[in-house]
Coordinates of C-alpha atoms in Angstrom, one line a residue:
Chain T
X1 CA 6.4 25.5 -14.1
X2 CA 8.7 23.4 -11.9
X3 CA 8.2 23.8 -8.1
X4 CA 11.2 24.9 -6.0
X5 CA 12.6 22.4 -3.4
X6 CA 11.3 24.7 -0.6
X7 CA 7.7 24.7 -1.9
X8 CA 8.0 21.0 -2.5
X9 CA 9.1 20.5 1.1
X10 CA 6.3 22.5 2.5
X11 CA 3.7 20.8 0.2
X12 CA 5.0 17.4 1.3
X13 CA 5.0 18.4 5.0
X14 CA 1.5 19.7 4.7
X15 CA 0.3 16.5 3.0
X16 CA 2.1 14.4 5.7
X17 CA 0.2 16.4 8.4
X18 CA -3.1 15.7 6.6
X19 CA -2.2 11.9 6.6
X20 CA -1.5 12.1 10.3
X21 CA -4.9 13.8 10.8
X22 CA -6.6 11.1 8.7
X23 CA -4.8 8.4 10.8
X24 CA -6.3 9.7 14.0
X25 CA -9.8 10.0 12.4
X26 CA -9.8 6.5 11.0
X27 CA -7.9 4.4 13.5
X28 CA -11.1 4.1 15.6
X29 CA -13.3 3.1 12.7
X30 CA -13.7 -0.4 11.2
X31 CA -12.5 -2.4 9.5
X32 CA -10.1 -3.5 12.3
X33 CA -7.3 -5.5 10.7
X34 CA -6.2 -7.4 13.8
X35 CA -4.6 -10.2 11.8
X36 CA -2.5 -7.8 9.7
X37 CA -1.6 -5.8 12.8
X38 CA -0.2 -8.9 14.5
X39 CA 1.7 -9.7 11.3
X40 CA 3.2 -6.2 11.2
X41 CA 4.0 -6.4 14.9
X42 CA 5.9 -9.6 14.2
X43 CA 7.6 -7.9 11.2
X44 CA 8.6 -4.8 13.3
X45 CA 9.3 -6.7 16.5
X46 CA 10.8 -10.1 16.1
X47 CA 12.6 -9.3 12.9
X48 CA 14.3 -6.3 14.5
X49 CA 15.1 -8.2 17.7
X50 CA 18.7 -9.2 16.7
X51 CA 19.5 -5.8 15.3
X52 CA 18.4 -4.0 18.5
X53 CA 20.1 -6.5 20.7
X54 CA 23.4 -6.0 19.0
X55 CA 22.9 -2.2 19.1
X56 CA 22.1 -2.3 22.8
X57 CA 25.1 -4.5 23.6
X58 CA 27.5 -2.3 21.7
X59 CA 26.1 0.9 23.3
X60 CA 26.5 -0.5 26.8
X61 CA 30.0 -1.9 26.4
X62 CA 31.3 1.2 24.5
X63 CA 29.7 3.7 26.8
X64 CA 31.2 1.9 29.9
X65 CA 34.6 1.6 28.3
X66 CA 34.6 5.3 27.2
X67 CA 33.4 6.7 30.5
X68 CA 35.5 4.5 32.8
X69 CA 38.8 6.3 32.2
X70 CA 37.3 9.8 32.9
X71 CA 35.5 8.6 36.0
X72 CA 38.6 6.9 37.4
X73 CA 40.5 10.1 36.9
X74 CA 38.0 11.9 39.2
X75 CA 37.8 9.0 41.6
X76 CA 34.1 8.5 40.7
X77 CA 34.3 5.0 39.2
X78 CA 31.5 3.9 41.6
X79 CA 29.0 6.1 39.8
X80 CA 29.6 4.4 36.5
X81 CA 26.5 2.1 36.7
X82 CA 24.3 5.1 37.7
X83 CA 25.7 7.2 34.8
X84 CA 25.3 4.3 32.4
X85 CA 21.6 3.7 33.4
X86 CA 20.8 7.4 33.2
X87 CA 22.4 7.8 29.7
X88 CA 20.9 4.6 28.4
X89 CA 17.4 4.8 29.7
X90 CA 16.9 8.6 29.3
X91 CA 18.4 9.3 26.0
X92 CA 20.7 6.9 24.2
X93 CA 18.5 3.8 24.3
X94 CA 15.3 5.4 23.0
X95 CA 17.0 7.6 20.4
X96 CA 19.5 5.1 19.0
X97 CA 16.9 2.3 19.0
X98 CA 14.4 4.5 17.1
X99 CA 17.1 5.7 14.6
X100 CA 18.2 2.1 13.9
X101 CA 14.5 1.0 13.5
X102 CA 13.9 4.0 11.3
X103 CA 16.7 2.8 9.0
X104 CA 15.4 -0.8 8.9
X105 CA 11.7 -0.3 8.9
X106 CA 11.4 3.1 7.2
X107 CA 13.2 1.9 4.1
X108 CA 11.4 -1.5 4.1
X109 CA 7.9 0.0 4.5
X110 CA 8.3 2.8 2.0
X111 CA 9.8 0.3 -0.6
X112 CA 7.1 -2.3 0.0
X113 CA 4.2 0.1 -0.2
X114 CA 5.8 2.0 -3.1
X115 CA 6.2 -1.3 -5.0
X116 CA 2.6 -2.1 -4.3
X117 CA 1.7 1.3 -5.7
X118 CA 3.6 1.0 -9.0
X119 CA 2.4 -2.6 -9.5
X120 CA -1.3 -1.4 -9.0
X121 CA -1.8 -3.5 -5.9
X122 CA -3.0 -0.5 -4.0
X123 CA -5.5 0.3 -6.7
X124 CA -6.6 -3.3 -6.6
X125 CA -7.3 -2.9 -2.8
X126 CA -9.1 0.3 -3.5
X127 CA -11.4 -1.1 -6.3
X128 CA -12.2 -4.2 -4.2
X129 CA -13.4 -1.8 -1.4
X130 CA -10.6 -3.1 0.9
X131 CA -9.6 0.2 2.3
X132 CA -5.8 0.4 1.7
X133 CA -5.4 3.2 4.3
X134 CA -6.6 0.8 7.0
X135 CA -4.9 -2.3 5.7
X136 CA -1.5 -0.8 4.9
X137 CA -1.0 2.4 6.8
X138 CA -2.9 2.1 10.0
X139 CA -1.7 -1.4 10.7
X140 CA 2.0 -0.6 10.1
X141 CA 1.9 2.7 12.0
X142 CA 0.1 1.0 15.0
X143 CA 2.7 -1.8 14.9
X144 CA 5.5 0.8 15.2
X145 CA 3.7 2.7 18.0
X146 CA 3.3 -0.5 20.0
X147 CA 6.6 -2.2 19.2
X148 CA 9.1 0.7 19.5
X149 CA 8.8 1.1 23.3
X150 CA 9.0 -2.7 23.8
X151 CA 12.1 -2.9 21.6
X152 CA 13.6 0.1 23.4
X153 CA 13.1 -1.5 26.9
X154 CA 14.9 -4.6 25.5
X155 CA 17.7 -2.5 24.1
X156 CA 18.1 -0.6 27.4
X157 CA 18.3 -4.0 29.3
X158 CA 20.8 -5.4 26.9
X159 CA 22.9 -2.1 27.0
X160 CA 22.9 -2.3 30.8
X161 CA 23.9 -5.9 30.6
X162 CA 26.8 -4.9 28.2
X163 CA 27.8 -2.2 30.7
X164 CA 27.8 -4.7 33.5
X165 CA 29.9 -7.2 31.5
X166 CA 32.5 -4.4 30.9
X167 CA 32.4 -3.5 34.6
X168 CA 32.8 -7.1 35.7
X169 CA 35.8 -7.6 33.3
X170 CA 37.4 -4.3 34.2
X171 CA 36.9 -4.2 38.0
X172 CA 35.1 -7.4 39.0
X173 CA 32.0 -5.5 40.1
X174 CA 29.3 -7.7 41.6
X175 CA 26.0 -7.6 39.7
X176 CA 24.0 -6.7 42.8
X177 CA 26.1 -3.6 43.4
X178 CA 25.9 -2.8 39.7
X179 CA 22.1 -3.0 39.7
X180 CA 21.4 -1.2 42.9
X181 CA 23.7 1.7 41.9
X182 CA 22.3 1.8 38.4
X183 CA 18.7 2.2 39.5
X184 CA 19.1 4.4 42.5
X185 CA 19.1 7.6 40.5
X186 CA 16.4 6.5 38.0
X187 CA 12.8 7.5 38.7
X188 CA 9.8 5.6 37.4
X189 CA 8.6 8.7 35.5
X190 CA 12.0 8.7 33.6
X191 CA 11.4 5.2 32.4
X192 CA 7.8 5.8 31.4
X193 CA 8.4 9.2 29.7
X194 CA 11.6 8.4 28.0
X195 CA 10.5 4.9 26.8
X196 CA 7.0 6.2 26.0
X197 CA 8.4 8.9 23.7
X198 CA 9.5 6.1 21.4
X199 CA 5.8 5.5 20.6
X200 CA 5.9 9.0 19.1
X201 CA 9.0 8.1 17.2
X202 CA 7.3 4.9 16.0
X203 CA 4.3 6.9 14.8
X204 CA 6.7 9.2 12.9
X205 CA 8.5 6.3 11.2
X206 CA 5.2 4.6 10.3
X207 CA 3.5 7.7 9.0
X208 CA 6.5 9.1 7.0
X209 CA 7.4 5.8 5.4
X210 CA 3.8 4.8 4.6
X211 CA 3.0 8.3 3.3
X212 CA 6.1 8.3 1.0
X213 CA 5.5 4.8 -0.2
X214 CA 1.8 5.4 -0.8
X215 CA 2.4 8.4 -2.9
X216 CA 5.1 7.0 -5.2
X217 CA 4.5 7.9 -8.8
X218 CA 6.6 6.3 -11.5
X219 CA 8.7 3.2 -11.3
X220 CA 11.4 1.4 -9.4
X221 CA 13.6 4.5 -9.4
X222 CA 11.0 6.4 -7.5
X223 CA 10.5 3.5 -5.1
X224 CA 14.2 3.6 -4.2
X225 CA 14.0 7.4 -3.7
X226 CA 11.0 7.0 -1.5
X227 CA 12.8 4.5 0.7
X228 CA 15.8 6.8 1.0
X229 CA 13.6 9.8 1.8
X230 CA 11.7 7.8 4.4
X231 CA 14.9 7.0 6.3
X232 CA 16.2 10.6 6.1
X233 CA 12.9 12.2 6.8
X234 CA 11.9 9.9 9.7
X235 CA 15.4 10.2 11.3
X236 CA 15.4 14.0 11.1
X237 CA 11.9 14.2 12.6
X238 CA 12.8 11.8 15.4
X239 CA 15.7 14.1 16.4
X240 CA 13.6 17.2 16.2
X241 CA 10.7 15.7 18.1
X242 CA 13.2 14.4 20.8
X243 CA 14.3 18.0 21.5
X244 CA 10.7 19.0 22.0
X245 CA 9.8 16.1 24.2
X246 CA 12.9 16.4 26.4
X247 CA 12.1 20.2 26.8
X248 CA 8.5 19.4 27.7
X249 CA 9.4 16.6 30.1
X250 CA 11.9 18.8 31.9
X251 CA 9.2 21.4 32.3
X252 CA 6.7 18.9 33.6
X253 CA 8.8 16.4 35.6
X254 CA 11.9 18.4 36.3
X255 CA 15.5 17.2 36.0
X256 CA 17.0 14.0 37.6
X257 CA 17.7 14.6 41.2
X258 CA 15.2 17.5 41.5
Chain S
X1 CA -36.3 -2.6 -27.0
X2 CA -32.6 -2.1 -26.2
X3 CA -31.0 -3.3 -22.9
X4 CA -30.6 -0.7 -20.1
X5 CA -27.5 1.4 -20.0
X6 CA -25.2 0.2 -17.2
X7 CA -22.2 2.5 -17.7
X8 CA -22.5 6.1 -19.0
X9 CA -19.8 8.7 -19.3
X10 CA -21.1 12.2 -20.2
X11 CA -18.6 14.8 -21.4
X12 CA -15.9 13.6 -19.1
X13 CA -12.8 15.8 -19.0
X14 CA -9.6 15.2 -17.1
X15 CA -6.3 17.1 -17.1
X16 CA -3.0 16.4 -15.3
X17 CA -1.3 19.8 -14.9
X18 CA -1.3 21.4 -18.3
X19 CA -1.9 18.0 -20.1
X20 CA -5.5 17.5 -21.2
X21 CA -5.9 13.7 -21.2
X22 CA -9.7 13.3 -21.6
X23 CA -11.4 16.1 -23.6
X24 CA -15.1 15.4 -23.5
X25 CA -15.7 11.6 -23.4
X26 CA -19.2 10.3 -24.1
X27 CA -19.7 6.6 -23.7
X28 CA -22.7 4.3 -23.1
X29 CA -22.4 0.6 -22.4
X30 CA -25.6 -1.5 -22.3
X31 CA -26.2 -4.4 -20.0
X32 CA -24.5 -7.6 -21.2
X33 CA -22.5 -5.7 -23.9
X34 CA -18.8 -6.1 -24.4
X35 CA -17.3 -2.7 -25.3
X36 CA -13.7 -2.4 -26.3
X37 CA -11.8 0.9 -26.3
X38 CA -8.8 1.0 -28.6
X39 CA -6.3 3.7 -29.1
X40 CA -2.6 4.4 -29.2
X41 CA -0.3 4.7 -26.2
X42 CA -1.0 7.9 -24.3
X43 CA -4.5 8.3 -25.8
X44 CA -6.1 8.2 -22.3
X45 CA -7.5 4.7 -22.3
X46 CA -6.3 3.8 -18.7
X47 CA -7.4 7.2 -17.4
X48 CA -10.8 6.6 -18.9
X49 CA -11.4 3.2 -17.4
X50 CA -10.2 4.4 -13.9
X51 CA -13.0 7.0 -13.9
X52 CA -15.6 4.2 -14.1
X53 CA -14.5 2.7 -10.9
X54 CA -13.8 6.0 -9.1
X55 CA -10.0 5.6 -9.0
X56 CA -9.9 9.0 -10.7
X57 CA -12.4 11.8 -10.6
X58 CA -13.2 13.9 -13.6
X59 CA -12.5 17.7 -13.7
X60 CA -15.9 18.0 -15.5
X61 CA -18.6 15.7 -16.7
X62 CA -20.5 12.8 -15.1
X63 CA -19.8 9.2 -14.6
X64 CA -22.8 6.9 -14.1
X65 CA -22.7 3.2 -13.1
X66 CA -26.0 1.4 -12.6
X67 CA -27.9 4.7 -12.1
X68 CA -25.4 5.9 -9.5
X69 CA -23.2 8.9 -10.1
X70 CA -19.8 7.5 -9.2
X71 CA -17.9 10.8 -9.4
X72 CA -20.0 12.2 -6.6
X73 CA -19.9 9.1 -4.3
X74 CA -17.4 8.4 -1.6
X75 CA -16.9 6.1 1.4
X76 CA -19.3 3.2 1.8
X77 CA -21.6 4.3 -1.1
X78 CA -18.6 4.2 -3.5
X79 CA -17.5 0.8 -2.0
X80 CA -21.0 -0.6 -2.7
X81 CA -20.8 0.3 -6.4
X82 CA -17.2 -1.0 -6.5
X83 CA -18.3 -4.4 -5.2
X84 CA -20.4 -4.9 -8.3
X85 CA -17.4 -4.2 -10.5
X86 CA -14.5 -6.6 -11.2
X87 CA -11.3 -5.0 -12.4
X88 CA -8.5 -6.9 -14.2
X89 CA -5.4 -4.8 -14.0
X90 CA -2.8 -4.6 -16.7
X91 CA -0.1 -6.2 -14.4
X92 CA -2.6 -8.5 -12.7
X93 CA -1.9 -6.7 -9.4
X94 CA -1.9 -9.9 -7.4
X95 CA -0.7 -9.3 -3.8
X96 CA 2.8 -10.7 -4.1
X97 CA 3.1 -11.5 -0.4
X98 CA 0.1 -13.8 -0.5
X99 CA -0.4 -17.2 -2.2
X100 CA -3.0 -17.5 -5.0
X101 CA -5.5 -18.9 -2.5
X102 CA -4.9 -16.1 0.0
X103 CA -5.2 -13.5 -2.8
X104 CA -8.7 -14.7 -3.4
X105 CA -9.7 -15.5 0.1
X106 CA -8.7 -12.0 1.1
X107 CA -11.6 -10.7 -0.9
X108 CA -14.1 -13.3 0.3
X109 CA -13.2 -13.1 4.0
X110 CA -13.9 -9.4 4.1
X111 CA -16.9 -9.1 1.9
X112 CA -18.9 -12.4 2.5
X113 CA -20.2 -14.4 5.4
X114 CA -19.0 -17.7 3.9
X115 CA -17.4 -20.3 6.1
X116 CA -13.8 -21.4 5.5
X117 CA -14.9 -24.5 3.6
X118 CA -17.4 -22.5 1.5
X119 CA -14.7 -20.0 0.7
X120 CA -12.4 -22.9 -0.2
X121 CA -15.1 -24.4 -2.6
X122 CA -15.7 -21.0 -4.2
X123 CA -12.0 -20.4 -4.8
X124 CA -11.5 -23.8 -6.3
X125 CA -14.5 -23.3 -8.5
X126 CA -13.0 -20.1 -10.0
X127 CA -9.5 -21.5 -10.2
X128 CA -11.0 -24.5 -12.1
X129 CA -12.9 -22.1 -14.3
X130 CA -9.7 -20.3 -15.4
X131 CA -8.0 -23.7 -15.7
X132 CA -5.5 -23.4 -12.9
X133 CA -6.8 -25.3 -9.9
X134 CA -3.3 -26.8 -9.3
X135 CA -1.8 -23.3 -8.7
X136 CA -3.8 -22.8 -5.4
X137 CA -0.7 -22.6 -3.2
X138 CA 1.7 -20.9 -5.5
X139 CA 3.0 -17.4 -5.0
X140 CA 2.5 -14.9 -7.8
X141 CA 6.3 -14.8 -8.4
X142 CA 6.1 -18.5 -9.4
X143 CA 3.5 -18.0 -12.1
X144 CA 4.0 -17.1 -15.8
X145 CA 2.5 -13.8 -17.2
X146 CA -0.5 -15.6 -18.7
X147 CA -1.1 -17.6 -15.5
X148 CA -1.0 -14.4 -13.5
X149 CA -3.6 -12.8 -15.8
X150 CA -5.9 -15.8 -15.4
X151 CA -5.5 -15.9 -11.6
X152 CA -6.2 -12.1 -11.5
X153 CA -9.3 -12.7 -13.6
X154 CA -10.4 -15.4 -11.1
X155 CA -9.8 -13.1 -8.2
X156 CA -11.7 -10.3 -9.9
X157 CA -14.6 -12.6 -10.4
X158 CA -14.7 -14.3 -7.0
X159 CA -17.2 -11.8 -5.6
X160 CA -19.6 -12.3 -8.5
X161 CA -19.5 -8.8 -10.2
X162 CA -21.9 -8.0 -12.9
X163 CA -19.6 -5.6 -14.6
X164 CA -16.0 -6.3 -15.6
X165 CA -13.3 -3.8 -16.5
X166 CA -10.2 -5.0 -18.3
X167 CA -7.1 -2.9 -18.5
X168 CA -5.0 -4.3 -21.3
X169 CA -6.0 -7.9 -20.5
X170 CA -3.6 -9.4 -23.0
X171 CA -0.6 -7.1 -23.0
X172 CA 2.7 -8.9 -22.9
X173 CA 1.2 -12.3 -23.5
X174 CA 2.1 -14.8 -26.2
X175 CA -0.6 -15.4 -28.9
X176 CA -1.7 -18.7 -27.2
X177 CA -2.2 -16.9 -23.9
X178 CA -3.9 -14.0 -25.7
X179 CA -6.5 -16.4 -27.1
X180 CA -7.0 -18.3 -23.9
X181 CA -7.6 -15.1 -21.8
X182 CA -9.8 -13.6 -24.5
X183 CA -11.9 -16.7 -24.7
X184 CA -12.4 -16.7 -20.9
X185 CA -13.7 -13.1 -21.2
X186 CA -16.2 -14.2 -23.9
X187 CA -17.3 -17.2 -21.8
X188 CA -17.9 -14.8 -18.9
X189 CA -20.3 -12.7 -21.0
X190 CA -22.0 -15.7 -22.5
X191 CA -22.4 -17.8 -19.3
X192 CA -22.9 -15.1 -16.7
X193 CA -24.2 -12.1 -18.7
X194 CA -21.4 -9.9 -17.4
X195 CA -21.2 -6.4 -18.9
X196 CA -17.7 -5.4 -19.8
X197 CA -15.4 -2.6 -20.9
X198 CA -11.9 -3.6 -22.1
X199 CA -9.1 -1.3 -23.2
X200 CA -6.6 -2.9 -25.5
X201 CA -4.5 -2.3 -28.6
X202 CA -4.4 -6.1 -29.2
X203 CA -6.2 -6.8 -32.5
X204 CA -6.6 -10.5 -31.7
X205 CA -8.1 -9.9 -28.3
X206 CA -10.5 -7.1 -29.7
X207 CA -11.6 -9.4 -32.5
X208 CA -12.5 -12.2 -30.0
X209 CA -14.2 -10.2 -27.3
X210 CA -15.7 -7.0 -28.9
X211 CA -19.4 -6.3 -29.6
X212 CA -18.6 -2.6 -30.1
X213 CA -15.3 -0.9 -30.5
X214 CA -14.7 2.8 -29.6
X215 CA -11.6 4.5 -30.9
X216 CA -10.0 6.9 -28.6
X217 CA -7.7 9.6 -30.1
X218 CA -6.2 12.6 -28.3
X219 CA -8.6 12.4 -25.4
X220 CA -11.8 12.0 -27.5
X221 CA -13.8 9.1 -28.9
X222 CA -13.3 9.6 -32.6
X223 CA -15.7 7.0 -33.7
X224 CA -17.3 3.6 -32.8
X225 CA -18.5 0.5 -34.6
X226 CA -17.5 -3.0 -35.3
X227 CA -13.8 -3.8 -35.5
X228 CA -14.2 -4.5 -39.2
X229 CA -15.8 -1.1 -39.7
X230 CA -13.1 0.7 -37.8
X231 CA -10.3 -1.0 -39.6
X232 CA -11.7 0.1 -43.0
X233 CA -12.4 3.6 -41.8
X234 CA -11.0 6.5 -43.9
X235 CA -9.9 8.7 -41.0
X236 CA -6.1 9.1 -41.1
X237 CA -5.7 8.5 -37.3
X238 CA -7.6 5.1 -37.6
X239 CA -5.7 4.2 -40.8
X240 CA -2.4 4.9 -39.1
X241 CA -3.4 2.9 -35.9
X242 CA -4.7 -0.2 -37.7
X243 CA -1.9 0.1 -40.3
X244 CA 0.8 0.0 -37.5
X245 CA -0.9 -3.0 -35.9
X246 CA -1.0 -5.0 -39.1
X247 CA 2.7 -4.6 -39.9

């Protein structure tokens, strides 16, 4: 009897949670695949560098251009750097960077691992006692956990640079004024919590993509579907998790200015 | 006195959903023997061989390899048994992001204490054995089907297993490559005394490598014997199978 989409969803979600549990149980145990972890960090980090740079620059410039008109109307143009820094560091930078990375890495990892599954490479690792869960899943997920915050900080910096370029071209604002205004309303805890949450997003992207790739059954069509589902699933989970983390951080650290 | 039994399957049953794939398999393979399992597509050959190495677990029955019950092992104990088994996959299953050398070194680096130069020597020894020492730095995508199979065989052997499992070792190869891969399998048994189980529906390959042929039909071993005996058998399923191969 065919399962309904709802029962399939819950069965997949349950299995994904089991994988997450297995990750936390096994990540401490050998073998430690440091070489592969570094390779994956390079794959996640340096190869996403240009993409996140362009994303950051576009976010900064567009946000500054869009906000300037409204702020000028209320005579509040001077708070533009502050508003820009708050929006970028607290929300737009972490979420947009993670969503962009979910698109690039989620599809790539699910397709790569899915192809390895259908061409029996994962079975080959298994029968050679090479622990594919450690070699494929733990390394990729750890690479995402480590690299997402680093890429997010870079995206935030580029976005602020983009905002400054716009401010300089539109009003000739001095960079020292821009920087001092931008950071006066940002607390250290904002940077830590809001950048740190991207480690959780990285964990989600790594786990969802690896889980879907690892469990591909069939052929190339199923590999393509796994890649698509990885992007959709990881993106949705990022947005849902963001709501929870923001609510929790407001409860713990309070709102900006409080 | 007969040689000790190295692989033993006892009443192994396996279903996927409502599909009964293995329906009570009994199979014994003695040390140094080369067993071939033949059967049509969908008869359960690949499922059977995957049970021997613990890639699949039976719903019922027992799988024994060198006096260890594989279907009840897990973790490091299962890994220890697996390290004494080499597995040649139907597709070769070479890691396509690694060169031929890296594919083989990957196994040695993790499972031996050999130095880099010793690993290099060992890899070149096996690449020479399969006749492809010049492919050391090639990527799998740059190799032909027959070359991939031979490199995969070298990789499966690099840790010195005493049991080899071959999943359709010659499928998709031209007759010259079929003969060369099959002859490597025979040399392996003769020179190193490796026990092997091969699943195939390639008559030429079975003829070259088999000591004993088991015919799998609808999830059960219908009969066993020499290839000649099976090809002359009166059973309609065997007649149909061998008839279709000869056409």
